[in-house]
PDB file of C-alpha atoms and ligand atoms in Angstrom:
ATOM      1  CA  VAL Z   1     135.654  10.105 -10.422  1.00 67.00           C
ATOM      2  CA  THR Z   2     132.322   8.285 -11.114  1.00 74.00           C
ATOM      3  CA  ALA Z   3     132.371   4.523 -12.510  1.00 75.00           C
ATOM      4  CA  PRO Z   4     130.680   4.729 -16.672  1.00 78.00           C
ATOM      5  CA  GLU Z   5     127.620   4.033 -16.690  1.00 92.00           C
ATOM      6  CA  THR Z   6     126.700   1.583 -18.578  1.00 94.00           C
ATOM      7  CA  ILE Z   7     124.012  -1.540 -20.643  1.00 96.00           C
ATOM      8  CA  THR Z   8     123.990  -4.621 -20.273  1.00 97.00           C
ATOM      9  CA  HIS Z   9     123.424  -6.100 -23.911  1.00 97.00           C
ATOM     10  CA  HIS Z  10     121.509 -10.055 -24.795  1.00 97.00           C
ATOM     11  CA  VAL Z  11     124.220 -12.101 -26.985  1.00 98.00           C
ATOM     12  CA  GLY Z  12     123.182 -15.269 -27.105  1.00 97.00           C
ATOM     13  CA  HIS Z  13     122.122 -18.674 -25.664  1.00 98.00           C
ATOM     14  CA  ALA Z  14     125.499 -20.472 -23.975  1.00 97.00           C
ATOM     15  CA  ASP Z  15     124.679 -23.952 -26.310  1.00 97.00           C
ATOM     16  CA  ASP Z  16     125.104 -20.887 -29.116  1.00 95.00           C
ATOM     17  CA  PHE Z  17     128.538 -20.953 -28.287  1.00 97.00           C
ATOM     18  CA  VAL Z  18     131.320 -23.143 -29.485  1.00 96.00           C
ATOM     19  CA  GLU Z  19     134.196 -23.691 -27.401  1.00 95.00           C
ATOM     20  CA  GLY Z  20     136.699 -21.534 -28.127  1.00 95.00           C
ATOM     21  CA  GLU Z  21     135.334 -19.560 -31.663  1.00 96.00           C
ATOM     22  CA  PHE Z  22     134.344 -16.047 -31.470  1.00 97.00           C
ATOM     23  CA  ARG Z  23     130.734 -14.741 -31.560  1.00 97.00           C
ATOM     24  CA  ILE Z  24     130.324 -11.094 -33.610  1.00 98.00           C
ATOM     25  CA  VAL Z  25     127.504  -9.513 -32.008  1.00 97.00           C
ATOM     26  CA  GLU Z  26     126.857  -5.496 -33.491  1.00 97.00           C
ATOM     27  CA  ARG Z  27     125.830  -3.434 -30.150  1.00 95.00           C
ATOM     28  CA  ASP Z  28     125.467   0.138 -29.214  1.00 93.00           C
ATOM     29  CA  GLY Z  29     127.556   0.212 -32.950  1.00 94.00           C
ATOM     30  CA  ARG Z  30     130.084  -1.558 -31.812  1.00 96.00           C
ATOM     31  CA  SER Z  31     131.699  -4.769 -32.746  1.00 98.00           C
ATOM     32  CA  VAL Z  32     132.257  -7.114 -29.779  1.00 98.00           C
ATOM     33  CA  GLY Z  33     133.612 -10.870 -30.113  1.00 98.00           C
ATOM     34  CA  VAL Z  34     132.299 -13.193 -27.411  1.00 98.00           C
ATOM     35  CA  VAL Z  35     133.956 -16.540 -26.647  1.00 98.00           C
ATOM     36  CA  ARG Z  36     134.048 -19.012 -23.953  1.00 97.00           C
ATOM     37  CA  VAL Z  37     137.438 -21.452 -23.165  1.00 95.00           C
ATOM     38  CA  ASP Z  38     137.410 -23.966 -20.420  1.00 92.00           C
ATOM     39  CA  GLY Z  39     134.175 -22.338 -18.535  1.00 93.00           C
ATOM     40  CA  THR Z  40     135.463 -18.345 -19.147  1.00 96.00           C
ATOM     41  CA  TYR Z  41     133.585 -16.193 -21.098  1.00 97.00           C
ATOM     42  CA  TYR Z  42     135.403 -13.132 -22.140  1.00 98.00           C
ATOM     43  CA  ALA Z  43     133.903 -10.311 -24.894  1.00 98.00           C
ATOM     44  CA  VAL Z  44     136.350  -9.302 -26.318  1.00 98.00           C
ATOM     45  CA  LEU Z  45     136.303  -5.082 -28.752  1.00 98.00           C
ATOM     46  CA  ASN Z  46     137.145  -6.485 -32.472  1.00 98.00           C
ATOM     47  CA  VAL Z  47     139.276  -3.635 -32.701  1.00 98.00           C
ATOM     48  CA  CYS Z  48     143.509  -4.286 -32.553  1.00 97.00           C
ATOM     49  CA  PRO Z  49     144.711  -2.089 -30.136  1.00 96.00           C
ATOM     50  CA  HIS Z  50     147.529  -1.533 -32.994  1.00 95.00           C
ATOM     51  CA  ALA Z  51     146.321  -0.305 -36.033  1.00 96.00           C
ATOM     52  CA  MET Z  52     142.523  -1.188 -35.763  1.00 97.00           C
ATOM     53  CA  ALA Z  53     142.461  -5.017 -37.315  1.00 98.00           C
ATOM     54  CA  PRO Z  54     139.111  -7.187 -36.175  1.00 98.00           C
ATOM     55  CA  ILE Z  55     141.250  -8.653 -34.236  1.00 98.00           C
ATOM     56  CA  CYS Z  56     138.508 -11.242 -33.620  1.00 98.00           C
ATOM     57  CA  ALA Z  57     139.610 -12.968 -36.469  1.00 98.00           C
ATOM     58  CA  GLY Z  58     143.145 -14.200 -35.122  1.00 97.00           C
ATOM     59  CA  LYS Z  59     143.325 -16.949 -33.163  1.00 93.00           C
ATOM     60  CA  LEU Z  60     143.035 -17.321 -29.529  1.00 96.00           C
ATOM     61  CA  ARG Z  61     146.037 -20.439 -28.368  1.00 94.00           C
ATOM     62  CA  GLY Z  62     148.976 -20.640 -26.731  1.00 93.00           C
ATOM     63  CA  THR Z  63     152.074 -18.960 -26.336  1.00 92.00           C
ATOM     64  CA  SER Z  64     155.934 -19.866 -26.177  1.00 90.00           C
ATOM     65  CA  LEU Z  65     157.117 -18.959 -22.500  1.00 90.00           C
ATOM     66  CA  PRO Z  66     159.720 -16.818 -22.130  1.00 87.00           C
ATOM     67  CA  SER Z  67     162.245 -19.247 -21.032  1.00 88.00           C
ATOM     68  CA  GLN Z  68     166.449 -18.826 -20.086  1.00 90.00           C
ATOM     69  CA  PRO Z  69     169.038 -19.789 -22.790  1.00 91.00           C
ATOM     70  CA  GLY Z  70     169.502 -23.135 -23.250  1.00 92.00           C
ATOM     71  CA  GLU Z  71     166.055 -24.490 -21.739  1.00 92.00           C
ATOM     72  CA  GLU Z  72     163.405 -26.404 -23.148  1.00 91.00           C
ATOM     73  CA  PRO Z  73     160.911 -24.472 -24.547  1.00 86.00           C
ATOM     74  CA  GLN Z  74     157.583 -24.339 -22.639  1.00 90.00           C
ATOM     75  CA  PHE Z  75     154.672 -23.267 -23.911  1.00 91.00           C
ATOM     76  CA  GLY Z  76     151.348 -22.744 -22.091  1.00 92.00           C
ATOM     77  CA  LEU Z  77     148.189 -19.890 -21.254  1.00 92.00           C
ATOM     78  CA  GLN Z  78     146.604 -22.801 -23.446  1.00 92.00           C
ATOM     79  CA  GLY Z  79     142.685 -21.135 -25.315  1.00 93.00           C
ATOM     80  CA  ARG Z  80     143.808 -17.119 -23.357  1.00 94.00           C
ATOM     81  CA  ILE Z  81     146.341 -15.727 -25.905  1.00 97.00           C
ATOM     82  CA  LEU Z  82     144.602 -13.469 -28.853  1.00 98.00           C
ATOM     83  CA  VAL Z  83     146.545 -13.419 -31.699  1.00 97.00           C
ATOM     84  CA  CYS Z  84     146.236 -10.766 -34.249  1.00 97.00           C
ATOM     85  CA  PRO Z  85     145.590 -12.100 -37.677  1.00 97.00           C
ATOM     86  CA  TRP Z  86     147.384  -8.408 -39.187  1.00 97.00           C
ATOM     87  CA  HIS Z  87     150.790  -8.738 -37.401  1.00 95.00           C
ATOM     88  CA  HIS Z  88     150.026 -10.943 -35.090  1.00 95.00           C
ATOM     89  CA  TYR Z  89     150.763  -9.376 -32.235  1.00 95.00           C
ATOM     90  CA  GLU Z  90     149.752 -11.397 -28.942  1.00 96.00           C
ATOM     91  CA  PHE Z  91     147.441 -10.247 -26.043  1.00 97.00           C
ATOM     92  CA  ASP Z  92     145.994 -12.473 -22.629  1.00 96.00           C
ATOM     93  CA  LEU Z  93     142.402 -12.062 -22.038  1.00 97.00           C
ATOM     94  CA  GLY Z  94     143.179 -13.776 -18.685  1.00 94.00           C
ATOM     95  CA  ARG Z  95     145.563 -10.548 -17.792  1.00 94.00           C
ATOM     96  CA  ASN Z  96     143.301  -8.299 -19.042  1.00 94.00           C
ATOM     97  CA  GLY Z  97     143.407  -8.142 -22.460  1.00 96.00           C
ATOM     98  CA  ARG Z  98     147.941  -7.326 -22.223  1.00 96.00           C
ATOM     99  CA  ALA Z  99     149.891  -7.077 -24.953  1.00 95.00           C
ATOM    100  CA  VAL Z 100     152.902 -11.119 -23.575  1.00 92.00           C
ATOM    101  CA  PHE Z 101     156.358 -10.445 -23.471  1.00 81.00           C
ATOM    102  CA  THR Z 102     156.463  -6.581 -24.743  1.00 83.00           C
ATOM    103  CA  ASP Z 103     156.946  -2.641 -23.920  1.00 86.00           C
ATOM    104  CA  TYR Z 104     153.392  -2.574 -25.948  1.00 87.00           C
ATOM    105  CA  ARG Z 105     151.386  -1.358 -23.480  1.00 89.00           C
ATOM    106  CA  ALA Z 106     148.604  -1.601 -25.047  1.00 93.00           C
ATOM    107  CA  ARG Z 107     146.054  -3.342 -24.287  1.00 96.00           C
ATOM    108  CA  VAL Z 108     142.655  -5.377 -25.789  1.00 97.00           C
ATOM    109  CA  ARG Z 109     139.359  -4.000 -24.418  1.00 97.00           C
ATOM    110  CA  LEU Z 110     137.625  -6.759 -22.710  1.00 98.00           C
ATOM    111  CA  PHE Z 111     134.037  -5.798 -21.202  1.00 98.00           C
ATOM    112  CA  ALA Z 112     132.744  -7.995 -18.373  1.00 97.00           C
ATOM    113  CA  VAL Z 113     129.935 -11.209 -19.440  1.00 98.00           C
ATOM    114  CA  HIS Z 114     127.408 -12.859 -16.902  1.00 98.00           C
ATOM    115  CA  VAL Z 115     125.553 -16.119 -17.685  1.00 98.00           C
ATOM    116  CA  ASP Z 116     122.345 -16.589 -16.245  1.00 98.00           C
ATOM    117  CA  ASP Z 117     121.024 -19.721 -14.778  1.00 97.00           C
ATOM    118  CA  ASP Z 118     118.664 -19.866 -18.247  1.00 97.00           C
ATOM    119  CA  GLY Z 119     122.188 -19.873 -19.727  1.00 97.00           C
ATOM    120  CA  GLN Z 120     121.600 -15.964 -21.221  1.00 98.00           C
ATOM    121  CA  VAL Z 121     124.887 -14.836 -22.098  1.00 98.00           C
ATOM    122  CA  SER Z 122     124.946 -10.978 -21.932  1.00 98.00           C
ATOM    123  CA  VAL Z 123     127.667  -8.056 -21.955  1.00 98.00           C
ATOM    124  CA  GLU Z 124     127.888  -5.424 -19.935  1.00 97.00           C
ATOM    125  CA  MET Z 125     129.365  -2.237 -22.247  1.00 97.00           C
ATOM    126  CA  PRO Z 126     129.853   1.464 -21.109  1.00 94.00           C
ATOM    127  CA  LYS Z 127     127.381   3.251 -23.160  1.00 90.00           C
ATOM    128  CA  ARG Z 128     128.447   5.445 -25.494  1.00 84.00           C
ATOM    129  CA  ALA Z 129     129.070   9.164 -25.132  1.00 78.00           C
ATOM    130  CA  GLN Z 130     126.687  11.520 -27.481  1.00 70.00           C
ATOM    131  CA  PRO Z 131     129.288  13.899 -29.294  1.00 63.00           C
ATOM    132  CA  ALA Z 132     128.551  17.477 -28.212  1.00 60.00           C
ATOM    133  CA  ALA Z 133     126.129  18.381 -30.878  1.00 58.00           C
ATOM    134  CA  ARG Z 134     127.794  21.034 -33.832  1.00 60.00           C
ATOM    135  CA  GLY Z 135     124.867  22.342 -34.289  1.00 54.00           C
ATOM    136  CA  ALA Z 136     124.470  23.851 -30.261  1.00 50.00           C
ATOM    137  CA  ARG Z 137     128.315  25.168 -30.803  1.00 50.00           C
ATOM    138  CA  VAL Z 138     127.326  27.509 -33.670  1.00 46.00           C
ATOM    139  CA  ALA Z 139     124.759  28.329 -31.508  1.00 43.00           C
ATOM    140  CA  ASP Z 140     126.496  29.567 -28.371  1.00 45.00           C
ATOM    141  CA  GLY Z 141     128.582  30.911 -30.908  1.00 41.00           C
ATOM    142  CA  ALA Z 142     125.510  33.206 -32.842  1.00 41.00           C
ATOM    143  CA  ALA Z 143     124.944  33.761 -28.676  1.00 40.00           C
ATOM    144  CA  SER Z 144     128.496  35.834 -26.959  1.00 38.00           C
TER     145      SER Z 144
HETATM  146  S1  FES K 201     146.720  -4.566 -35.954  1.00 80.98           S
HETATM  147 FE1  FES K 201     147.020  -5.658 -34.903  1.00 80.98          FE
HETATM  148  S2  FES K 201     148.638  -5.936 -34.204  1.00 80.98           S
HETATM  149 FE2  FES K 201     148.881  -4.281 -35.826  1.00 80.98          FE
END
């Protein structure tokens, strides 16, 4: 299997980013939220895998860690957990966007982010497949 072709999209300068706040950009017909937390950038497809909420409108925070009965509750993963605004599923951006502490297996979709020496920030996104032209199918059918 060959890797899908990607396109690099410029999304702003490092100075444009406010720590922990998503910048929403539209690129290639997709809404993507880009955020910087503690020097790490994440680019998130702005669609929750659960029911398609605009997930980048959610909060980026930490979460309660699993604990044993009787243990003090611990809070962790600060700045990595994206909480969906609709049903509050939590996704860990530091672990490939997977849902945390649940059997729910869908992930938020992440894209690679690059920052060049001048501070220009870009996101690498797979090129979208072109839908087959309907006319072509009709033409094929007519020919057979
Ligand atoms: S739409 Fe995101 S948790 Fe339901």
